[in-house]
Coordinates of N, CA and C and ligand atoms in Angstrom, one line a residue:
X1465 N -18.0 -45.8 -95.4 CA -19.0 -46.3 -96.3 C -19.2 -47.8 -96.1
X1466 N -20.3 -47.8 -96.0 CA -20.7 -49.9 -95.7 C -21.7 -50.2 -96.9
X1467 N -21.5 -51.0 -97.7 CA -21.8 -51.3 -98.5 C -22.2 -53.0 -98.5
X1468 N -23.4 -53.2 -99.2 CA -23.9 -54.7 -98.9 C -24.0 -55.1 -100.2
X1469 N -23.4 -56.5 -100.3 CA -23.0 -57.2 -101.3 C -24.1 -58.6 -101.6
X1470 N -25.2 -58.7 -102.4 CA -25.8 -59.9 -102.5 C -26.4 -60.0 -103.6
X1471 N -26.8 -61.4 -103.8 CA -27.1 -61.5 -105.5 C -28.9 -62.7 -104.5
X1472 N -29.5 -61.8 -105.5 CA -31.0 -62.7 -104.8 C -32.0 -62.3 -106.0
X1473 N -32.9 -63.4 -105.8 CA -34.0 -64.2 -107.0 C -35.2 -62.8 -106.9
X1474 N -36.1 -63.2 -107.3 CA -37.0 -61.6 -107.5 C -38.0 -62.2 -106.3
X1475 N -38.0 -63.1 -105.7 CA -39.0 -63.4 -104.1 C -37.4 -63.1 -103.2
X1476 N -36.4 -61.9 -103.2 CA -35.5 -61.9 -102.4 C -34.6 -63.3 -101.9
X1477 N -34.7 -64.3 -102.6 CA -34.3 -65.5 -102.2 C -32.9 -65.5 -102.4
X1478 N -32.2 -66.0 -100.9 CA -30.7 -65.9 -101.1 C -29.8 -67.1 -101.2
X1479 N -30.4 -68.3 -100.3 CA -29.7 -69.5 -100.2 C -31.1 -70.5 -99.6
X1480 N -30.4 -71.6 -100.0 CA -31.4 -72.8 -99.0 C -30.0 -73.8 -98.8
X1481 N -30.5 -74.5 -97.4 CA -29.9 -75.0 -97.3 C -28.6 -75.0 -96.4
X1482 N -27.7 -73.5 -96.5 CA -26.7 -73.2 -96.7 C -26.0 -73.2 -97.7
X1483 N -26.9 -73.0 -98.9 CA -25.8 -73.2 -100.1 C -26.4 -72.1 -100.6
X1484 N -25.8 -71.4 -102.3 CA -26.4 -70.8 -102.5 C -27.2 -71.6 -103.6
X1485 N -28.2 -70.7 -104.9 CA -29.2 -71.2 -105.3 C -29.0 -71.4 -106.8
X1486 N -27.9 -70.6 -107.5 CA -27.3 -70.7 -108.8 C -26.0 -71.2 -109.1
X1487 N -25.4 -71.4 -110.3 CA -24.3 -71.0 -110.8 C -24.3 -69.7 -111.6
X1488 N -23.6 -69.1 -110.6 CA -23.3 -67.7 -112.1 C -21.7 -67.3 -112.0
X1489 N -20.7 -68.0 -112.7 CA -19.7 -67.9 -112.4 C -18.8 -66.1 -112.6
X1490 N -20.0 -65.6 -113.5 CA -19.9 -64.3 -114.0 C -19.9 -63.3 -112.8
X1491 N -20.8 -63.5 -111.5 CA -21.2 -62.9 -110.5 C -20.4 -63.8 -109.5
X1492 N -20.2 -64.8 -109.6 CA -18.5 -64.4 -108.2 C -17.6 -63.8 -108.7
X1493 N -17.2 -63.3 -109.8 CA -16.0 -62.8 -110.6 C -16.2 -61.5 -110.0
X1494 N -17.5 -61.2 -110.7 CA -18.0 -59.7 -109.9 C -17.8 -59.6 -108.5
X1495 N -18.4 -60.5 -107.7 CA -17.8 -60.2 -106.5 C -16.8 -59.7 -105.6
X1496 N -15.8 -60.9 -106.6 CA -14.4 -60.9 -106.4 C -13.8 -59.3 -106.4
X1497 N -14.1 -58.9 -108.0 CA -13.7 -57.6 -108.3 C -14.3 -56.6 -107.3
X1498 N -15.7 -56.6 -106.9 CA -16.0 -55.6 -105.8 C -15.5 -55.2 -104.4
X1499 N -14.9 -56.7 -103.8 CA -14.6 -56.6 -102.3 C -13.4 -56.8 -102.3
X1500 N -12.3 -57.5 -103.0 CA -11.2 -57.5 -103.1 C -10.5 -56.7 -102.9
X1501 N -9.4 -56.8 -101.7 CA -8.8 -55.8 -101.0 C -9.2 -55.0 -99.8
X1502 N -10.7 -55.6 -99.7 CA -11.1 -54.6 -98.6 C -11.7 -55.4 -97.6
X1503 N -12.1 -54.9 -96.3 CA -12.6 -56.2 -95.3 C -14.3 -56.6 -95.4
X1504 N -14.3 -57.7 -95.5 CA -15.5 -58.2 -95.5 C -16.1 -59.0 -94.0
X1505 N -17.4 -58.4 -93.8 CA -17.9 -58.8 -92.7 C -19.4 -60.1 -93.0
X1506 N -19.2 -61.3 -92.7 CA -20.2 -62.1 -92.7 C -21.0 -63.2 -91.7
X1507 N -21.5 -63.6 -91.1 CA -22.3 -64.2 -90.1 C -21.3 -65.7 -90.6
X1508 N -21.6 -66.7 -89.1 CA -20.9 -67.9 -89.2 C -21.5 -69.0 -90.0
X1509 N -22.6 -68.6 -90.3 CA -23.3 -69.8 -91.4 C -22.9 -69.1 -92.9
X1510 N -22.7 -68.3 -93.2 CA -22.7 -67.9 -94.6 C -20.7 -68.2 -94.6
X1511 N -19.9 -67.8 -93.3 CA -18.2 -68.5 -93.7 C -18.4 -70.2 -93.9
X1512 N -19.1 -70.5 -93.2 CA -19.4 -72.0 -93.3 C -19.7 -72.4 -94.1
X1513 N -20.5 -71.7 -95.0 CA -20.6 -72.5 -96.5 C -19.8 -71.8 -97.0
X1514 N -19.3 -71.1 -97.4 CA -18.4 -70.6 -97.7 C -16.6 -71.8 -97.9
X1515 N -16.7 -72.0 -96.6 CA -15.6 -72.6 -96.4 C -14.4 -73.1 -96.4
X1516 N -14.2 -71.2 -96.5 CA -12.4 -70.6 -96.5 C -12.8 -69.2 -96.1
X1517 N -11.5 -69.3 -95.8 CA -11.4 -67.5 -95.8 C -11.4 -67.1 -96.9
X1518 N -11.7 -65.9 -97.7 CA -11.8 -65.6 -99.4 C -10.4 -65.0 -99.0
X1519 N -9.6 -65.3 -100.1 CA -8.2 -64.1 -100.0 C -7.6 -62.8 -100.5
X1520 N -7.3 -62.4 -100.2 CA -7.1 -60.8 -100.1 C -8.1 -60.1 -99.9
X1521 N -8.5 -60.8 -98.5 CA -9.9 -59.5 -97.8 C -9.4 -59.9 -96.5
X1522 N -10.0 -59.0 -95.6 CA -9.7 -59.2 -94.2 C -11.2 -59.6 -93.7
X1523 N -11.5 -61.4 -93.7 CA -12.6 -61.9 -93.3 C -12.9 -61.7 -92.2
X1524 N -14.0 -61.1 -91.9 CA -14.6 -60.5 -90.2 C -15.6 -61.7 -90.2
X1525 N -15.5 -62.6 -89.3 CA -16.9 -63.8 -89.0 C -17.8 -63.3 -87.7
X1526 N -18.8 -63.1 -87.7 CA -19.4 -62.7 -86.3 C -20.4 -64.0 -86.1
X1527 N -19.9 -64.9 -84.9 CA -20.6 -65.5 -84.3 C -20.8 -65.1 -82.8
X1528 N -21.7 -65.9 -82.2 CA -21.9 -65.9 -80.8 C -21.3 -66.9 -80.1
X1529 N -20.6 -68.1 -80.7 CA -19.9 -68.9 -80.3 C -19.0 -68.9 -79.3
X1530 N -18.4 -69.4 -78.5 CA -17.2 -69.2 -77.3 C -16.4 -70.1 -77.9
X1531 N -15.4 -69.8 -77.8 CA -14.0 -70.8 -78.1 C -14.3 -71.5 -79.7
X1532 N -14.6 -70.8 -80.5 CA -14.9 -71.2 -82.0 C -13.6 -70.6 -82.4
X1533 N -12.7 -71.2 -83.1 CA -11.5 -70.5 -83.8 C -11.3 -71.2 -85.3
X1534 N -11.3 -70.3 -85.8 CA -10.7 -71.2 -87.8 C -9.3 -70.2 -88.1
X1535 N -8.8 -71.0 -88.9 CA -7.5 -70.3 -89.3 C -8.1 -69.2 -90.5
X1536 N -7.7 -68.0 -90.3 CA -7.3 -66.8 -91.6 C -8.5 -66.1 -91.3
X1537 N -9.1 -66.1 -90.3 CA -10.7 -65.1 -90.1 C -10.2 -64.3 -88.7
X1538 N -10.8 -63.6 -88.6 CA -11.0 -62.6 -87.7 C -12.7 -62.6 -86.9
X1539 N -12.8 -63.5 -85.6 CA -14.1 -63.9 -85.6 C -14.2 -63.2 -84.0
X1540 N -15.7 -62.0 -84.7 CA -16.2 -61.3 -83.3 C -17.5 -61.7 -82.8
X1541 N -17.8 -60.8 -81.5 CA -18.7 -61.5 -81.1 C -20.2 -60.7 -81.3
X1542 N -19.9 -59.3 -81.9 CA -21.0 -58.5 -82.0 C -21.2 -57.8 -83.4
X1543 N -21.7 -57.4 -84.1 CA -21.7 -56.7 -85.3 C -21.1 -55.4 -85.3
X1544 N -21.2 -54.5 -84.2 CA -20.5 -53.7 -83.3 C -19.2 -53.1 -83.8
X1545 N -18.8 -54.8 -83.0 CA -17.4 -55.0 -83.1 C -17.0 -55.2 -84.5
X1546 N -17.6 -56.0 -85.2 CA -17.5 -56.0 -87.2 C -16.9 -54.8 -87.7
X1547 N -18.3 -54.0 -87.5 CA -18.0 -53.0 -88.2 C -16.6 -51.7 -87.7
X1548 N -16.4 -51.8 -85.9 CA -15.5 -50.8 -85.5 C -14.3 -51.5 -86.3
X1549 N -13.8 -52.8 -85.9 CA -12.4 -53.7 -86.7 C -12.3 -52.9 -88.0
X1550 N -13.2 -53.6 -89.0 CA -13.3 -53.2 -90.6 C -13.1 -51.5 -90.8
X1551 N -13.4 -50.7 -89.9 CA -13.6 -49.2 -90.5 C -12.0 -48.8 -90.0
X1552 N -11.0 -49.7 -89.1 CA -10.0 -49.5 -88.9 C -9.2 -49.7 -90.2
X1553 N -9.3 -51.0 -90.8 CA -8.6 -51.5 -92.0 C -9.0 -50.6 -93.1
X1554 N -10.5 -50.6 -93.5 CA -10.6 -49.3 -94.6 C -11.4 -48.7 -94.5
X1555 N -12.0 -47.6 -95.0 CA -13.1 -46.5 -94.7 C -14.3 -47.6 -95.6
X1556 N -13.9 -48.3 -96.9 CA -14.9 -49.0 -97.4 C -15.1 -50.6 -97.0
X1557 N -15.9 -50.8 -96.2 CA -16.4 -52.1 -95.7 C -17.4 -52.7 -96.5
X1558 N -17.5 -54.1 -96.2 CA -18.7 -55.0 -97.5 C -19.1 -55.8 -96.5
X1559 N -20.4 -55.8 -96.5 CA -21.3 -56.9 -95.2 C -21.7 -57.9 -96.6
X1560 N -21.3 -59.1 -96.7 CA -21.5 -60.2 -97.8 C -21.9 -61.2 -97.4
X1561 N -23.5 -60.9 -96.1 CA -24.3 -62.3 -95.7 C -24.2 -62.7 -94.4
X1562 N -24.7 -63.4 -94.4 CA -26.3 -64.2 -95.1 C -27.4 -62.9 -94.6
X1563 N -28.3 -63.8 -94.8 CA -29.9 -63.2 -94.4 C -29.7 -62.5 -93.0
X1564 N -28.9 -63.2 -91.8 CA -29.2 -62.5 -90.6 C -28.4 -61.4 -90.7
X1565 N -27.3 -61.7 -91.2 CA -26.5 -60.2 -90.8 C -27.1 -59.2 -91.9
X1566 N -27.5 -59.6 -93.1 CA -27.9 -58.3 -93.9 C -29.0 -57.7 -93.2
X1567 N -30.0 -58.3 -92.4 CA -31.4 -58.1 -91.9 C -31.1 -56.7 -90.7
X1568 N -30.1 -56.9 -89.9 CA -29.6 -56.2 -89.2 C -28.5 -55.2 -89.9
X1569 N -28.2 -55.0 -91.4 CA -27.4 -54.2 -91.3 C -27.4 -53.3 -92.7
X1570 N -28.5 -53.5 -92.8 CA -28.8 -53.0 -94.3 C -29.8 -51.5 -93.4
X1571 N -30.3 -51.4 -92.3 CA -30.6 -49.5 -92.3 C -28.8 -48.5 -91.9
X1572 N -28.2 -49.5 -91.2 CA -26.8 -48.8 -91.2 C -25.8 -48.6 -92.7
X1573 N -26.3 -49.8 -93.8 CA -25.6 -49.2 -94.8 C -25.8 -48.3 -96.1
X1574 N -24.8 -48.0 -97.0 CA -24.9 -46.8 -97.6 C -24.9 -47.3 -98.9
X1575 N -25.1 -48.5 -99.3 CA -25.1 -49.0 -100.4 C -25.3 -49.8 -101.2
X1576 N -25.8 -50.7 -102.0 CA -26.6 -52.1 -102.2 C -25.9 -52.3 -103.3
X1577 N -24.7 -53.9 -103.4 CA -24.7 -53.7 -105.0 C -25.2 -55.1 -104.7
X1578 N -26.4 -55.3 -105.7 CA -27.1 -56.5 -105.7 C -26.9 -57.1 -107.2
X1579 N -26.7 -58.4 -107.1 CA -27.1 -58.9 -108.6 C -28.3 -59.3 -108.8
X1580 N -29.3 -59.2 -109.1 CA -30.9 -59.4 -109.7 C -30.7 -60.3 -110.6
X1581 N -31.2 -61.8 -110.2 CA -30.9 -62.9 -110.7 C -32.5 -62.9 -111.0
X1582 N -32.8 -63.5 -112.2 CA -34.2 -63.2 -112.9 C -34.9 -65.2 -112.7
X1583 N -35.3 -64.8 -111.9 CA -36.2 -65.8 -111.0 C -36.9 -65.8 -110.1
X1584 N -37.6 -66.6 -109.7 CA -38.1 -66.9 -108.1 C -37.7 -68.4 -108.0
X1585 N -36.7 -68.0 -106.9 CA -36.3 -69.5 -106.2 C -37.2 -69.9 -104.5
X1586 N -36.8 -71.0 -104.7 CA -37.3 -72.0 -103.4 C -36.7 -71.4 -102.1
X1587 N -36.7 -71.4 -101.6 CA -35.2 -70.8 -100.4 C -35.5 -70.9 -98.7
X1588 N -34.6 -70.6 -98.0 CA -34.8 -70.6 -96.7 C -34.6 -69.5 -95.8
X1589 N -33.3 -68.7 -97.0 CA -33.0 -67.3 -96.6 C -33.2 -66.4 -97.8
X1590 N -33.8 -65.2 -97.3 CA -33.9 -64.2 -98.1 C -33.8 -62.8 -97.7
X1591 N -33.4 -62.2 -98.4 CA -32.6 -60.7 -98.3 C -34.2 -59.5 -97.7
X1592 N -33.7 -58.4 -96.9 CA -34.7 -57.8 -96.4 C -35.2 -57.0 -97.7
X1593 N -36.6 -56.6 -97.6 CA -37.4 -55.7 -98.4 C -36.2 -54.1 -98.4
X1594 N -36.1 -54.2 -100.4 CA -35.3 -52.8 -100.3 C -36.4 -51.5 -101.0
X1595 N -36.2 -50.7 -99.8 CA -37.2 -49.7 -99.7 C -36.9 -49.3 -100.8
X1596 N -38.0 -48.8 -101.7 CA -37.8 -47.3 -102.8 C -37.9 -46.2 -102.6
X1597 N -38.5 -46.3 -101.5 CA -38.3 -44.3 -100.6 C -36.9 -44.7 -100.0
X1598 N -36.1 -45.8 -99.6 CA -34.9 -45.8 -99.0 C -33.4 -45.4 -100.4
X1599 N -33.7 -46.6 -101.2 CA -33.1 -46.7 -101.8 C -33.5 -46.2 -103.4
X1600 N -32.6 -45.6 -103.9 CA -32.5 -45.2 -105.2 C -31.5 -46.5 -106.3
X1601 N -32.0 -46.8 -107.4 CA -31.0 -47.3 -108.3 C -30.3 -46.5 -109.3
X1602 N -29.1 -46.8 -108.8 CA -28.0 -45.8 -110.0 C -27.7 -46.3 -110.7
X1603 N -27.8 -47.9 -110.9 CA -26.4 -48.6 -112.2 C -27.5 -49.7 -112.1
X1604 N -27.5 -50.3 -113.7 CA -27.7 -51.8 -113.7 C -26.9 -52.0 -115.4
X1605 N -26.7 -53.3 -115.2 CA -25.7 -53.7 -116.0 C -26.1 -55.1 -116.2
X1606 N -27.0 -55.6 -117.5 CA -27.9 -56.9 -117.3 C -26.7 -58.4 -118.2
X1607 N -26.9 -59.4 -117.8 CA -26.4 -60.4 -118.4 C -27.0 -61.2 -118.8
X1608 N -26.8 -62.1 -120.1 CA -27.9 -63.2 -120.7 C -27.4 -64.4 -119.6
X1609 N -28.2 -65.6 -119.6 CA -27.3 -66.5 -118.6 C -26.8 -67.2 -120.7
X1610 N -26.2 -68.2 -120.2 CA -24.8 -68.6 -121.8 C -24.8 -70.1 -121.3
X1611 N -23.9 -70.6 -121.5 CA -23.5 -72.4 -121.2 C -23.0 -72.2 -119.6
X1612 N -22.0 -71.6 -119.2 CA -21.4 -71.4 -117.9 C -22.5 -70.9 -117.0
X1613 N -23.3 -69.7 -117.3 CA -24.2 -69.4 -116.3 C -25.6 -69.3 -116.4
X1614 N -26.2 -70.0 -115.5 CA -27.4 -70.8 -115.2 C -29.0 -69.9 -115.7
X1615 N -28.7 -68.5 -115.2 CA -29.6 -67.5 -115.3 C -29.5 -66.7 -116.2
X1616 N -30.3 -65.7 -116.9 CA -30.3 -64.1 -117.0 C -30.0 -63.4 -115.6
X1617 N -29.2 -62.3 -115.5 CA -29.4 -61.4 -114.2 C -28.4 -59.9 -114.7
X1618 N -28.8 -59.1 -113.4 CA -28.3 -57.8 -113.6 C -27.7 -57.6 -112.6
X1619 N -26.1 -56.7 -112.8 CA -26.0 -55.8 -111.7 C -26.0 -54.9 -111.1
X1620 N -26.7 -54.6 -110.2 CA -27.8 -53.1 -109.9 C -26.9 -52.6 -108.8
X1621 N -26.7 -51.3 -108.9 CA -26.3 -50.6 -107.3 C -27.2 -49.8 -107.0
X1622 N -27.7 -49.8 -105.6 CA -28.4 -49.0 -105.0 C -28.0 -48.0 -104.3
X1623 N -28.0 -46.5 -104.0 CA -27.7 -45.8 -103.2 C -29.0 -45.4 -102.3
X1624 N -28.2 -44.8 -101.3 CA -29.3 -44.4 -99.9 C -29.6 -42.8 -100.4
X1625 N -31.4 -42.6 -100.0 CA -31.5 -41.7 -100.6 C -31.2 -40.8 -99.4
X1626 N -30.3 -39.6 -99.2 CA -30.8 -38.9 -98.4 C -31.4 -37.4 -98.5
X1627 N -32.7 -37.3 -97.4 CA -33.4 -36.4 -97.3 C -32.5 -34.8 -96.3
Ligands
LIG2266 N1 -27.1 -64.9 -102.4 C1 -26.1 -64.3 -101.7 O1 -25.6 -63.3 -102.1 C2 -25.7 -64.9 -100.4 C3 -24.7 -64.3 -99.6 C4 -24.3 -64.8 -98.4 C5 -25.0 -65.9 -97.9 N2 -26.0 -66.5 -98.7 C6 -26.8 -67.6 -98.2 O2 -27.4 -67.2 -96.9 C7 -27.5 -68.4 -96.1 C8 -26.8 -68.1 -94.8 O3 -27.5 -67.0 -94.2 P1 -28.1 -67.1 -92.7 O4 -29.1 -66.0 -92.5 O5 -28.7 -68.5 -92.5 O6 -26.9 -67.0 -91.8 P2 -25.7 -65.9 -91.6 O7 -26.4 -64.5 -91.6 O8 -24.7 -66.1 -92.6 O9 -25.1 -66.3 -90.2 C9 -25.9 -66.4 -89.1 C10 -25.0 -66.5 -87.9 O10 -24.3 -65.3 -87.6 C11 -24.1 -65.1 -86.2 N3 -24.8 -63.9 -85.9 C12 -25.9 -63.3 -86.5 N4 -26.2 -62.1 -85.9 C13 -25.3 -62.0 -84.9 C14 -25.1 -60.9 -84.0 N5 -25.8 -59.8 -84.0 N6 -24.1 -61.0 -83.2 C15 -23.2 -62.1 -83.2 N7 -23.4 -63.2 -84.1 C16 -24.4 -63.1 -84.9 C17 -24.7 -66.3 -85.6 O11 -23.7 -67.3 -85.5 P3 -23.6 -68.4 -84.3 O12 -24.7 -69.3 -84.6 O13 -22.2 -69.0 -84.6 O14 -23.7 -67.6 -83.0 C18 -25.8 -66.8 -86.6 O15 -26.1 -68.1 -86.4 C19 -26.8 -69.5 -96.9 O16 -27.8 -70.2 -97.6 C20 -25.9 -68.8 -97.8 O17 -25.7 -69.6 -99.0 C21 -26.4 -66.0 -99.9

């Protein structure tokens, strides 16, 4: 099961910059709780802002880079390769960014949990168009934004519909 993990504005807006575009401290918690313990696969500009390995996940970085090494990642050179590594460690894998790798890996996966952050932001990266003949929504779970977080948003999962 590959499952894609991302929180974007209602023009799909994911990050500018390399950063992301909110505070929602509620929605890295969420995060945290969704991928925690399992291997996470993300492109070298999204670990770079990032700028750790997250812990207790088996960080998969895919760059094209030669001789690029960081301590606590596991960095390949194909998406390929991503996903064969991760399906070794668990049957459930999480692709958690950016724009290039979701753009390339959202028809191979089986699952969308998006947070629907209730905006339209400015941005540089944005998440690919999610089909409604593709995808079905099973769950949403909406939040007010409060003093700690910036927005209103929801957490939505999508499943793939199959014919
Ligand atoms: N809102 C969210 O949920 C969320 C989540 C994650 C990220 N973001 C945001 O998204 C932005 C980053 O996304 P991005 O699209 O710019 O970059 P990205 O997808 O994180 O990383 C792109 C890099 O990944 C490598 N790459 C991509 N496809 C590859 C392939 N097929 N094979 C090998 N390597 C490949 C390349 O690295 P090399 O250049 O090293 O070869 C490429 O430059 C940031 O603003 C970040 O804050 C938002």
């Amino acid at each position: 099961m590959i499952t894609i993990v991302a929180a974007i504005g209602h023009n799909n807006a994911l990050g500018k910059d390399n950063q992301l575009l909110w505070r929602l401290p509620k929605d890295l918690k969420h995060f945290k709780t969704v991928t925690e313990n399992h291997p996470v696969i993300m492109g070298r500009k999204t670990y770079e802002s990032i700028g750790k390995a997250l812990p207790n996940r088996t960080n998969i970085v895919v760059s094209r880079k030669q001789n690029w090494f960081q301590e606590g990642i596991l960095i390949v050179s194909t998406l390929k390769e991503a996903l064969k590594f991760a399906k070794k460690i668990h049957e459930n894998v999480f692709v958690i960014g950016g724009g290039e790798i979701y753009k390339q890996t959202i028809d191979a996966a089986d699952r969308l949990e998006i947070t629907q952050v209730e905006g339209n932001f400015e941005a540089d990266t944005f998440f690919p168009k999610i089909d409604p003949k593709i995808w079905q929504k099973t769950f949403e779970e909406c939040h007010q934004k409060d003093d700690k977080n910036d927005y209103d948003f929801c957490f939505q999962t999508f499943e793939k519909i199959i014919n």
